CSV table of C-alpha atoms in Angstrom, one decimal:
chain,number,residue,atom,x,y,z
A,1329,MET,CA,-23.6,15.4,1.6
A,1330,THR,CA,-26.8,13.7,0.3
A,1331,GLU,CA,-25.4,10.3,1.0
A,1332,ALA,CA,-24.2,11.4,4.5
A,1333,ARG,CA,-27.7,12.7,5.3
A,1334,ARG,CA,-29.3,9.5,4.1
A,1335,PHE,CA,-27.1,7.3,6.2
A,1336,ASP,CA,-27.6,9.6,9.2
A,1337,ALA,CA,-31.4,9.3,8.8
A,1338,GLU,CA,-31.1,5.5,8.7
A,1339,ARG,CA,-29.0,5.5,11.9
A,1340,ALA,CA,-31.6,7.8,13.6
A,1341,ALA,CA,-34.3,5.4,12.5
A,1342,GLY,CA,-32.4,2.5,14.1
A,1343,LYS,CA,-31.0,0.9,10.9
A,1344,ILE,CA,-27.3,0.3,11.4
A,1345,ARG,CA,-25.5,-1.3,8.5
A,1346,GLY,CA,-22.3,-2.0,10.4
A,1347,PRO,CA,-19.2,-0.3,11.8
A,1348,LEU,CA,-18.7,1.8,8.6
A,1349,HIS,CA,-22.2,3.2,8.7
A,1350,GLY,CA,-21.8,7.0,7.9
A,1351,VAL,CA,-18.0,6.8,7.9
A,1352,PRO,CA,-16.3,9.0,5.3
A,1353,VAL,CA,-13.9,7.0,3.0
A,1354,LEU,CA,-11.3,8.3,0.6
A,1355,LEU,CA,-10.3,6.4,-2.5
A,1356,LYS,CA,-7.0,6.3,-4.3
A,1357,ASP,CA,-7.5,7.9,-7.7
A,1358,ASN,CA,-7.0,4.6,-9.6
A,1359,ILE,CA,-10.2,3.2,-8.2
A,1360,GLU,CA,-13.4,3.8,-10.1
A,1361,ALA,CA,-16.5,5.2,-8.2
A,1362,ASP,CA,-19.7,6.6,-9.7
A,1363,ILE,CA,-19.4,10.0,-8.0
A,1364,GLY,CA,-19.0,12.2,-11.0
A,1365,LEU,CA,-15.2,12.3,-10.8
A,1366,PRO,CA,-12.7,10.9,-13.3
A,1367,THR,CA,-10.4,8.0,-12.4
A,1368,THR,CA,-7.1,9.4,-13.6
A,1369,ALA,CA,-4.3,7.3,-12.0
A,1370,GLY,CA,-2.7,10.8,-11.9
A,1371,SER,CA,-2.4,11.1,-15.7
A,1372,LEU,CA,-3.7,13.9,-17.9
A,1373,ALA,CA,-4.4,11.2,-20.4
A,1374,LEU,CA,-7.3,10.0,-18.2
A,1375,ALA,CA,-8.6,13.4,-17.2
A,1376,ASP,CA,-11.9,12.6,-18.9
A,1377,ASN,CA,-12.2,9.0,-17.6
A,1378,VAL,CA,-15.6,9.4,-16.0
A,1379,THR,CA,-16.8,5.8,-16.3
A,1380,GLY,CA,-20.1,5.9,-14.3
A,1381,ARG,CA,-19.0,2.6,-12.7
A,1382,ASP,CA,-18.5,1.6,-9.1
A,1383,ALA,CA,-15.6,-0.8,-8.5
A,1384,PRO,CA,-17.0,-3.8,-6.6
A,1385,ILE,CA,-15.1,-2.8,-3.5
A,1386,VAL,CA,-16.7,0.7,-3.7
A,1387,LYS,CA,-20.2,-1.0,-3.9
A,1388,ARG,CA,-19.3,-3.1,-0.9
A,1389,LEU,CA,-18.4,0.1,1.0
A,1390,THR,CA,-21.5,2.0,0.1
A,1391,ASP,CA,-23.7,-1.0,0.8
A,1392,ALA,CA,-22.2,-1.0,4.3
A,1393,GLY,CA,-23.1,2.7,4.7
A,1394,ALA,CA,-19.7,4.3,4.0
A,1395,VAL,CA,-19.8,7.8,2.4
A,1396,ILE,CA,-17.3,8.2,-0.5
A,1397,LEU,CA,-15.7,11.5,0.4
A,1398,GLY,CA,-13.5,11.8,-2.7
A,1399,LYS,CA,-10.3,10.8,-4.4
A,1400,THR,CA,-6.7,11.0,-3.3
A,1401,ASN,CA,-3.7,11.9,-5.3
A,1402,LEU,CA,-1.1,9.2,-6.0
A,1403,SER,CA,2.2,8.5,-7.6
A,1404,GLU,CA,1.3,8.7,-11.3
A,1405,TRP,CA,0.4,5.3,-12.8
A,1406,ALA,CA,1.0,3.9,-9.3
A,1407,ASN,CA,4.7,4.7,-9.6
A,1408,PHE,CA,5.1,2.6,-12.8
A,1409,ARG,CA,6.1,5.0,-15.4
A,1410,SER,CA,9.7,5.9,-14.7
A,1411,THR,CA,12.8,4.5,-13.0
A,1412,ARG,CA,13.4,8.0,-11.7
A,1413,SER,CA,9.9,9.0,-10.6
A,1414,ILE,CA,9.1,11.2,-7.6
A,1415,SER,CA,6.8,9.3,-5.2
A,1416,GLY,CA,3.6,11.2,-4.6
A,1417,TRP,CA,3.8,13.3,-7.7
A,1418,SER,CA,1.3,13.2,-10.6
A,1419,ALA,CA,0.5,15.6,-13.4
A,1420,VAL,CA,-3.1,15.8,-12.3
A,1421,GLY,CA,-2.5,16.4,-8.6
A,1422,GLY,CA,1.0,17.7,-8.2
A,1423,LEU,CA,3.0,16.6,-5.1
A,1424,VAL,CA,1.6,15.0,-2.0
A,1425,ARG,CA,3.2,16.4,1.1
A,1426,ASN,CA,4.1,14.4,4.2
A,1427,PRO,CA,2.1,16.0,7.1
A,1428,TYR,CA,4.9,15.4,9.6
A,1429,SER,CA,7.4,17.4,7.5
A,1430,LEU,CA,6.1,19.1,4.4
A,1431,ASP,CA,9.4,18.9,2.6
A,1432,ARG,CA,9.5,15.1,3.0
A,1433,THR,CA,8.2,12.3,0.8
A,1434,ALA,CA,4.8,10.7,1.5
A,1435,CYS,CA,6.1,7.6,-0.3
A,1436,GLY,CA,3.8,5.9,-2.8
A,1437,SER,CA,2.1,5.0,-4.7
A,1438,SER,CA,-0.9,5.4,-2.3
A,1439,SER,CA,0.6,8.7,-1.2
A,1440,GLY,CA,-2.5,10.8,-0.8
A,1441,SER,CA,-4.4,8.0,1.0
A,1442,GLY,CA,-1.7,7.8,3.6
A,1443,ALA,CA,-1.2,11.6,4.0
A,1444,ALA,CA,-4.9,12.2,4.1
A,1445,ILE,CA,-5.6,9.8,6.9
A,1446,ALA,CA,-2.6,11.0,8.9
A,1447,ALA,CA,-3.9,14.6,8.5
A,1448,GLY,CA,-7.4,13.6,9.5
A,1449,ILE,CA,-9.0,14.6,6.2
A,1450,GLY,CA,-11.0,11.3,6.1
A,1451,ALA,CA,-11.7,8.5,8.6
A,1452,VAL,CA,-10.3,5.7,6.4
A,1453,ALA,CA,-8.9,5.4,2.9
A,1454,ILE,CA,-8.4,2.7,0.3
A,1455,GLY,CA,-5.0,2.3,-1.3
A,1456,THR,CA,-3.6,-0.2,-3.8
A,1457,GLU,CA,-0.4,-2.1,-3.8
A,1458,THR,CA,1.7,-4.1,-6.3
A,1459,ASP,CA,4.9,-3.9,-4.1
A,1460,GLY,CA,5.0,-1.5,-1.2
A,1461,SER,CA,2.4,1.0,-2.4
A,1462,ILE,CA,0.2,0.6,0.6
A,1463,THR,CA,2.7,-0.3,3.3
A,1464,CYS,CA,5.4,2.3,2.4
A,1465,PRO,CA,3.1,5.4,2.5
A,1466,ALA,CA,1.3,4.0,5.5
A,1467,ALA,CA,4.6,3.7,7.5
A,1468,MET,CA,6.0,7.1,6.3
A,1469,ASN,CA,2.7,8.9,7.2
A,1470,GLY,CA,2.3,7.2,10.6
A,1471,VAL,CA,-0.8,5.1,9.8
A,1472,VAL,CA,-1.8,1.5,9.6
A,1473,GLY,CA,-1.7,-0.1,6.2
A,1474,LEU,CA,-2.7,-3.6,5.1
A,1475,LYS,CA,-1.9,-5.3,1.8
A,1476,PRO,CA,-4.2,-8.3,1.8
A,1477,THR,CA,-3.5,-11.7,0.2
A,1478,VAL,CA,-3.9,-11.3,-3.5
A,1479,GLY,CA,-7.4,-12.6,-4.3
A,1480,LEU,CA,-9.1,-11.6,-1.0
A,1481,VAL,CA,-10.3,-8.2,-2.5
A,1482,SER,CA,-11.6,-7.5,-6.0
A,1483,ARG,CA,-9.5,-5.6,-8.5
A,1484,THR,CA,-12.3,-5.0,-11.0
A,1485,PHE,CA,-12.4,-1.3,-12.3
A,1486,ILE,CA,-9.1,-0.5,-10.7
A,1487,VAL,CA,-6.3,0.7,-13.0
A,1488,PRO,CA,-3.9,-2.2,-13.2
A,1489,ILE,CA,-0.2,-3.0,-13.2
A,1490,SER,CA,0.0,-6.7,-12.5
A,1491,PRO,CA,-2.8,-9.3,-12.3
A,1492,ALA,CA,-0.4,-11.4,-10.3
A,1493,GLN,CA,0.4,-8.9,-7.6
A,1494,ASP,CA,-2.2,-6.1,-7.5
A,1495,THR,CA,-4.6,-5.7,-4.6
A,1496,ALA,CA,-6.5,-3.0,-2.8
A,1497,GLY,CA,-6.4,-2.6,1.0
A,1498,PRO,CA,-7.2,-0.3,3.9
A,1499,MET,CA,-5.2,2.6,5.2
A,1500,THR,CA,-6.4,3.8,8.6
A,1501,ARG,CA,-5.3,5.4,11.9
A,1502,THR,CA,-5.9,2.2,13.9
A,1503,VAL,CA,-5.8,-1.5,13.4
A,1504,ALA,CA,-9.4,-1.8,14.4
A,1505,ASP,CA,-10.4,0.6,11.6
A,1506,ALA,CA,-8.4,-1.5,9.1
A,1507,ALA,CA,-10.1,-4.7,10.3
A,1508,ALA,CA,-13.5,-3.1,9.9
A,1509,VAL,CA,-12.7,-1.9,6.4
A,1510,LEU,CA,-11.3,-5.3,5.4
A,1511,THR,CA,-14.4,-7.1,6.7
A,1512,VAL,CA,-16.5,-5.0,4.3
A,1513,ILE,CA,-14.4,-5.1,1.1
A,1514,ALA,CA,-13.2,-8.8,1.3
A,1515,GLY,CA,-15.1,-11.2,-0.9
A,1516,SER,CA,-15.4,-13.0,-4.3
A,1517,ASP,CA,-16.0,-11.1,-7.5
A,1518,PRO,CA,-17.2,-13.1,-10.6
A,1519,ALA,CA,-15.3,-10.7,-12.8
A,1520,ASP,CA,-12.0,-11.3,-11.0
A,1521,ALA,CA,-11.0,-14.9,-11.2
A,1522,ALA,CA,-8.3,-14.4,-8.6
A,1523,THR,CA,-10.9,-13.9,-5.9
A,1524,ALA,CA,-12.6,-17.3,-6.4
A,1525,GLN,CA,-11.5,-18.4,-2.8
A,1526,ALA,CA,-12.3,-15.1,-1.2
A,1527,ASP,CA,-15.8,-15.8,0.1
A,1528,ALA,CA,-14.5,-19.0,1.7
A,1529,ARG,CA,-11.4,-17.4,3.2
A,1530,LYS,CA,-12.8,-14.0,4.4
A,1531,ALA,CA,-13.7,-13.5,8.1
A,1532,ASP,CA,-15.1,-10.9,10.5
A,1533,TYR,CA,-11.8,-9.4,11.1
A,1534,LEU,CA,-13.0,-7.3,14.0
A,1535,LYS,CA,-13.7,-10.5,15.9
A,1536,ALA,CA,-10.0,-11.4,15.5
A,1537,LEU,CA,-8.8,-8.4,17.6
A,1538,ASP,CA,-7.6,-9.4,21.0
A,1539,ARG,CA,-5.4,-7.4,23.3
A,1540,ASP,CA,-3.8,-10.7,24.5
A,1541,ALA,CA,-3.1,-12.0,21.0
A,1542,LEU,CA,0.6,-11.8,21.4
A,1543,LYS,CA,0.7,-13.8,24.7
A,1544,GLY,CA,2.7,-17.0,24.3
A,1545,GLN,CA,3.2,-16.4,20.5
A,1546,ARG,CA,6.6,-17.0,18.9
A,1547,ILE,CA,7.4,-14.1,16.6
A,1548,GLY,CA,10.2,-14.1,14.2
A,1549,VAL,CA,12.4,-10.9,14.0
A,1550,TRP,CA,13.9,-10.2,10.6
A,1551,ASN,CA,16.1,-7.1,10.8
A,1552,ARG,CA,18.1,-7.2,7.5
A,1553,GLY,CA,19.1,-3.5,7.7
A,1554,LYS,CA,20.2,-3.5,11.3
A,1555,GLY,CA,23.1,-1.1,11.9
A,1556,GLN,CA,22.5,1.1,8.9
A,1557,LEU,CA,20.3,3.7,10.5
A,1558,PRO,CA,20.6,4.3,14.3
A,1559,VAL,CA,17.3,6.1,14.7
A,1560,LEU,CA,15.4,3.3,13.0
A,1561,ASP,CA,17.3,0.7,15.1
A,1562,ALA,CA,16.3,2.5,18.3
A,1563,ALA,CA,12.6,2.7,17.2
A,1564,PHE,CA,12.6,-1.0,16.2
A,1565,GLN,CA,14.3,-2.1,19.5
A,1566,LYS,CA,11.5,-0.2,21.4
A,1567,ALA,CA,8.9,-2.0,19.3
A,1568,LEU,CA,10.5,-5.4,20.1
A,1569,GLU,CA,10.4,-4.6,23.8
A,1570,ASP,CA,6.7,-3.7,23.5
A,1571,LEU,CA,6.1,-7.1,21.8
A,1572,GLU,CA,7.8,-8.9,24.7
A,1573,ALA,CA,5.9,-6.8,27.2
A,1574,ALA,CA,2.7,-8.0,25.5
A,1575,GLY,CA,3.8,-11.6,26.0
A,1576,ALA,CA,5.5,-12.5,22.7
A,1577,GLU,CA,8.5,-14.8,22.5
A,1578,LEU,CA,10.9,-13.3,20.0
A,1579,VAL,CA,13.1,-15.4,17.8
A,1580,GLU,CA,15.9,-13.8,15.7
A,1581,ILE,CA,15.7,-15.3,12.2
A,1582,LYS,CA,17.8,-15.2,9.0
A,1583,GLY,CA,16.0,-14.3,5.8
A,1584,PRO,CA,17.0,-15.1,2.3
A,1585,THR,CA,20.5,-14.4,1.1
A,1586,ASP,CA,21.2,-11.2,-0.9
A,1587,ALA,CA,21.6,-13.4,-4.0
A,1588,GLU,CA,18.1,-15.0,-3.4
A,1589,LEU,CA,16.5,-11.6,-2.9
A,1590,ALA,CA,18.2,-10.2,-6.0
A,1591,ARG,CA,16.9,-13.1,-8.1
A,1592,ILE,CA,13.3,-12.5,-6.8
A,1593,GLY,CA,13.6,-8.7,-7.3
A,1594,GLY,CA,15.1,-9.1,-10.8
A,1595,LEU,CA,12.3,-11.5,-11.9
A,1596,GLU,CA,9.7,-9.2,-10.4
A,1597,GLY,CA,10.9,-6.1,-12.4
A,1598,GLU,CA,10.9,-8.1,-15.6
A,1599,LEU,CA,7.5,-9.6,-15.0
A,1600,LEU,CA,5.7,-6.5,-14.0
A,1601,ARG,CA,6.8,-4.8,-17.2
A,1602,TRP,CA,5.5,-7.8,-19.1
A,1603,GLU,CA,2.2,-8.0,-17.3
A,1604,PHE,CA,1.5,-4.3,-17.4
A,1605,LYS,CA,1.1,-3.9,-21.2
A,1606,ALA,CA,-1.7,-6.4,-21.6
A,1607,ALA,CA,-3.4,-5.4,-18.4
A,1608,LEU,CA,-3.4,-1.7,-19.2
A,1609,ASP,CA,-4.4,-2.1,-22.8
A,1610,ALA,CA,-7.4,-4.2,-21.6
A,1611,TYR,CA,-8.3,-1.5,-19.1
A,1612,LEU,CA,-8.0,1.4,-21.6
A,1613,ALA,CA,-10.3,-0.5,-24.0
A,1614,SER,CA,-13.0,-0.4,-21.4
A,1615,THR,CA,-12.9,3.4,-20.8
A,1616,PRO,CA,-15.3,6.0,-22.3
A,1617,PRO,CA,-14.7,7.3,-25.8
A,1618,ALA,CA,-13.6,10.6,-24.2
A,1619,VAL,CA,-10.3,8.9,-23.3
A,1620,LYS,CA,-8.3,9.2,-26.4
A,1621,PRO,CA,-5.2,7.0,-25.8
A,1622,ARG,CA,-6.5,3.4,-26.1
A,1623,THR,CA,-3.2,1.5,-25.8
A,1624,LEU,CA,0.1,1.8,-24.0
A,1625,ASP,CA,1.8,2.9,-27.2
A,1626,ALA,CA,-0.7,5.7,-27.5
A,1627,LEU,CA,0.0,6.7,-23.9
A,1628,ILE,CA,3.7,7.0,-24.7
A,1629,ALA,CA,2.9,9.3,-27.6
A,1630,PHE,CA,0.5,11.3,-25.5
A,1631,ASN,CA,3.2,11.9,-22.8
A,1632,ALA,CA,5.8,12.8,-25.3
A,1633,ALA,CA,3.5,15.6,-26.6
A,1634,GLU,CA,2.4,16.8,-23.2
A,1635,PRO,CA,5.1,19.0,-21.5
A,1636,ARG,CA,3.6,18.7,-18.0
A,1637,GLU,CA,3.8,14.9,-18.0
A,1638,LEU,CA,7.6,14.7,-18.6
A,1639,ALA,CA,8.6,17.9,-16.8
A,1640,LEU,CA,10.3,16.1,-13.9
A,1641,PHE,CA,11.1,12.5,-15.2
A,1642,GLY,CA,10.6,10.3,-18.1
A,1643,GLN,CA,8.6,7.2,-19.1
A,1644,GLU,CA,11.3,4.5,-19.3
A,1645,ILE,CA,9.1,1.8,-17.7
A,1646,PHE,CA,6.4,2.5,-20.2
A,1647,GLU,CA,8.8,2.2,-23.1
A,1648,GLN,CA,10.4,-1.0,-21.7
A,1649,SER,CA,6.9,-2.5,-21.2
A,1650,ALA,CA,5.8,-1.7,-24.7
A,1651,LYS,CA,8.6,-4.0,-26.0
A,1652,THR,CA,7.8,-7.0,-23.9
A,1653,PRO,CA,6.4,-10.3,-25.3
A,1654,PRO,CA,2.6,-11.0,-25.4
A,1655,ALA,CA,0.7,-12.2,-22.4
A,1656,SER,CA,0.6,-15.7,-23.9
A,1657,ASP,CA,4.4,-16.1,-23.8
A,1658,THR,CA,5.1,-19.4,-22.1
A,1659,ALA,CA,8.6,-18.5,-21.0
A,1660,MET,CA,7.4,-15.4,-19.2
A,1661,GLN,CA,4.6,-17.4,-17.6
A,1662,ALA,CA,7.2,-19.9,-16.3
A,1663,LYS,CA,9.2,-17.0,-14.8
A,1664,ARG,CA,6.0,-15.8,-13.0
A,1665,ALA,CA,5.5,-19.2,-11.5
A,1666,GLU,CA,9.2,-19.3,-10.5
A,1667,ALA,CA,9.1,-15.9,-8.9
A,1668,ARG,CA,6.0,-16.6,-6.9
A,1669,LYS,CA,7.4,-20.0,-5.7
A,1670,LEU,CA,10.8,-18.5,-4.7
A,1671,ALA,CA,9.1,-15.7,-2.7
A,1672,ALA,CA,6.5,-18.0,-1.1
A,1673,ASP,CA,9.2,-20.7,-0.3
A,1674,ALA,CA,11.4,-18.0,1.4
A,1675,LEU,CA,8.6,-16.8,3.7
A,1676,ASP,CA,7.3,-20.3,4.4
A,1677,ARG,CA,10.8,-21.5,5.3
A,1678,MET,CA,11.3,-18.5,7.6
A,1679,LEU,CA,8.1,-19.3,9.4
A,1680,ALA,CA,8.4,-23.1,9.5
A,1681,GLU,CA,12.1,-23.5,10.4
A,1682,ASN,CA,11.8,-21.0,13.3
A,1683,LYS,CA,8.4,-22.3,14.4
A,1684,VAL,CA,7.0,-18.7,14.4
A,1685,VAL,CA,3.4,-17.6,13.7
A,1686,ALA,CA,4.5,-14.3,12.1
A,1687,ILE,CA,7.5,-12.3,11.2
A,1688,VAL,CA,8.2,-8.7,12.2
A,1689,ALA,CA,10.6,-6.3,10.5
A,1690,PRO,CA,11.0,-2.5,10.1
A,1691,SER,CA,8.7,-1.3,7.3
A,1692,GLY,CA,11.4,1.0,6.1
A,1693,GLY,CA,13.2,4.1,7.2
A,1694,PRO,CA,11.8,7.6,7.8
A,1695,ALA,CA,10.8,9.8,4.9
A,1696,SER,CA,13.5,11.4,2.8
A,1697,ILE,CA,13.5,15.0,1.5
A,1698,VAL,CA,11.8,15.3,-1.9
A,1699,ASP,CA,14.4,16.1,-4.5
A,1700,PRO,CA,13.1,16.9,-8.0
A,1701,VAL,CA,16.6,16.7,-9.4
A,1702,ASN,CA,18.1,13.6,-7.9
A,1703,GLY,CA,14.9,11.7,-6.9
A,1704,GLY,CA,14.0,10.2,-3.5
A,1705,ARG,CA,16.1,8.0,-1.2
A,1706,PHE,CA,14.5,5.0,0.4
A,1707,PHE,CA,15.8,2.8,3.2
A,1708,GLY,CA,14.9,-0.8,2.5
A,1709,SER,CA,11.6,-2.6,3.0
A,1710,PRO,CA,10.4,-6.2,3.5
A,1711,SER,CA,7.6,-5.6,1.0
A,1712,THR,CA,8.9,-7.6,-2.0
A,1713,LEU,CA,8.6,-11.1,-0.5
A,1714,PRO,CA,4.9,-10.7,0.4
A,1715,ALA,CA,4.2,-8.8,-2.9
A,1716,VAL,CA,5.7,-11.5,-5.2
A,1717,SER,CA,4.3,-14.4,-3.2
A,1718,SER,CA,0.9,-12.7,-2.9
A,1719,TYR,CA,1.0,-13.1,0.9
A,1720,PRO,CA,-0.4,-10.4,3.3
A,1721,HIS,CA,1.6,-7.6,4.8
A,1722,LEU,CA,0.5,-5.3,7.7
A,1723,THR,CA,2.3,-2.2,8.9
A,1724,VAL,CA,1.6,-0.6,12.2
A,1725,PRO,CA,3.1,2.7,13.5
A,1726,MET,CA,6.0,2.2,15.9
A,1727,GLY,CA,6.6,5.8,16.7
A,1728,LEU,CA,9.0,8.4,15.4
A,1729,ALA,CA,12.6,8.1,14.3
A,1730,GLY,CA,14.4,11.5,14.0
A,1731,GLY,CA,11.0,13.1,14.4
A,1732,LEU,CA,9.5,11.2,11.4
A,1733,PRO,CA,7.1,8.2,11.5
A,1734,VAL,CA,8.3,4.6,11.0
A,1735,GLY,CA,6.3,1.4,11.0
A,1736,MET,CA,6.7,-2.2,12.0
A,1737,SER,CA,5.7,-4.9,9.4
A,1738,PHE,CA,3.9,-8.1,10.3
A,1739,LEU,CA,4.2,-10.8,7.7
A,1740,GLY,CA,2.5,-14.2,7.5
A,1741,PRO,CA,1.3,-16.9,5.1
A,1742,ALA,CA,-1.6,-16.5,2.6
A,1743,TRP,CA,-5.0,-15.8,4.1
A,1744,SER,CA,-3.5,-15.0,7.6
A,1745,GLU,CA,-5.0,-11.5,7.8
A,1746,ALA,CA,-7.0,-12.3,10.9
A,1747,ARG,CA,-3.9,-13.4,12.8
A,1748,LEU,CA,-1.8,-10.5,11.6
A,1749,LEU,CA,-4.5,-7.9,12.5
A,1750,GLY,CA,-4.8,-9.5,15.9
A,1751,LEU,CA,-1.1,-9.4,16.6
A,1752,GLY,CA,-0.9,-5.8,15.3
A,1753,TYR,CA,-3.8,-4.8,17.4
A,1754,ALA,CA,-2.2,-6.2,20.6
A,1755,TYR,CA,1.1,-4.4,19.7
A,1756,GLU,CA,-0.7,-1.2,19.0
A,1757,LEU,CA,-2.4,-1.3,22.4
A,1758,GLN,CA,0.8,-2.1,24.2
A,1759,SER,CA,2.9,0.5,22.4
A,1760,ARG,CA,0.6,3.4,21.9
A,1761,ALA,CA,3.3,4.5,19.5
A,1762,ARG,CA,1.4,6.6,17.0
A,1763,ARG,CA,1.9,10.4,17.2
A,1764,GLU,CA,-0.2,13.0,15.4
A,1765,PRO,CA,1.5,15.2,12.8
A,1766,ASP,CA,2.5,18.8,13.5
A,1767,PHE,CA,2.5,19.9,9.8
A,1768,LEU,CA,6.0,21.4,10.1
A,1769,THR,CA,7.6,22.9,7.0
A,1770,SER,CA,10.7,20.9,7.9
A,1771,VAL,CA,11.5,18.4,10.6
A,1772,ALA,CA,14.4,20.8,11.5
A,1773,GLN,CA,11.7,23.0,13.1
A,1774,GLN,CA,11.4,20.6,16.0
A,1775,PRO,CA,12.7,22.3,19.1
A,1776,ALA,CA,15.6,19.9,19.8
A,1777,ILE,CA,16.8,19.8,16.3
A,1778,ALA,CA,16.4,23.6,15.8
A,1779,ALA,CA,18.4,24.2,19.0
A,1780,ALA,CA,21.1,21.9,17.7
A,1781,TYR,CA,21.2,23.6,14.4
A,1782,ASP,CA,21.6,27.1,15.9
A,1783,PRO,CA,22.4,27.0,19.7
A,1784,ARG,CA,22.4,30.8,19.8
């Protein structure tokens, strides 16, 4: 409240820091902020991780006049502890609920950030993504989510998974809000070598927004899951009609083969486990003495001794990561280069061969019911190619499918955030597809579905 009053006083005195002046911002709880709260990544092992540090992106936000409202719950360890994890659950925060149907998943790992913005708890939120952790919860909670090009936004003082794939990004109710946030948080950080090009590459993303951005543009349509889920097919078809109504020329494209995608996905899983151990050990070494586990091995022991941590699922990924080669392993480094090249070549080929400026695809299916016994069910996503290649990925709401939100993904080459945001903005204005949540206990409470369930 003190910060809010200070920024209000500045505004009253005629000092406007920019479009985020006085705007309340929520942070995913793997991002450090000097606001007296621990940065836990959802783990009881980090319950005392009060570092007194602002991540550089938080400093950029507060310098721009944003008010840090608080932290949001997440999938514990950004969904990188177990192969059978429940998205949106952490030992610290419990389960994030989807505001459109409270029995449904909010996806993850930026679950709380997506749900909070959908619910109107904050104006904007910051999420983080390694593969799908911004775009999936954004789509399933009916909001905009942007995973920037890796290297556009600092990762310093953010609990890591992969130096090759991690990035923070905005989660908002509109594309314009996402553009405003990205304009503030983008930029180089001397402590994060990956951001060396950021100052030269960043832009005023609000200036890129144009309601006519789709006119005359060739847009590739990649619908790998067509025919598997009729309600999603119908929502995507309506979105394509809106793109054409806004002036786009649509081109059906073929993506990589299943074998090519399997190779990229297999390499990714192996590489993330390898990168995680060294990255996490380095982060833990920087935490306050109150944090007792100082290594991944110590975390595994902590979880084994803490009943709440393993009450719903295990820590198979932790255990697998602990057995990986050191960060200096040249064979693994070669695999990382191979994976990135395969993913980048696939996207570059789809863009070049079809002479399209961007690719659209469904961001995934509607949210599944949370099942603590059998885990969650997810319907596809185009997130892996941009994740492994480090390319940007924007998702924009395209309405409801079976009463639940779904999103449309916009994919492009590295550093193409301005173009993607412009295209997404034009689509958003044409479609007006986003719907506010009703906070139903179950989607079955919707009148049409309820009547079909019980016509009496």
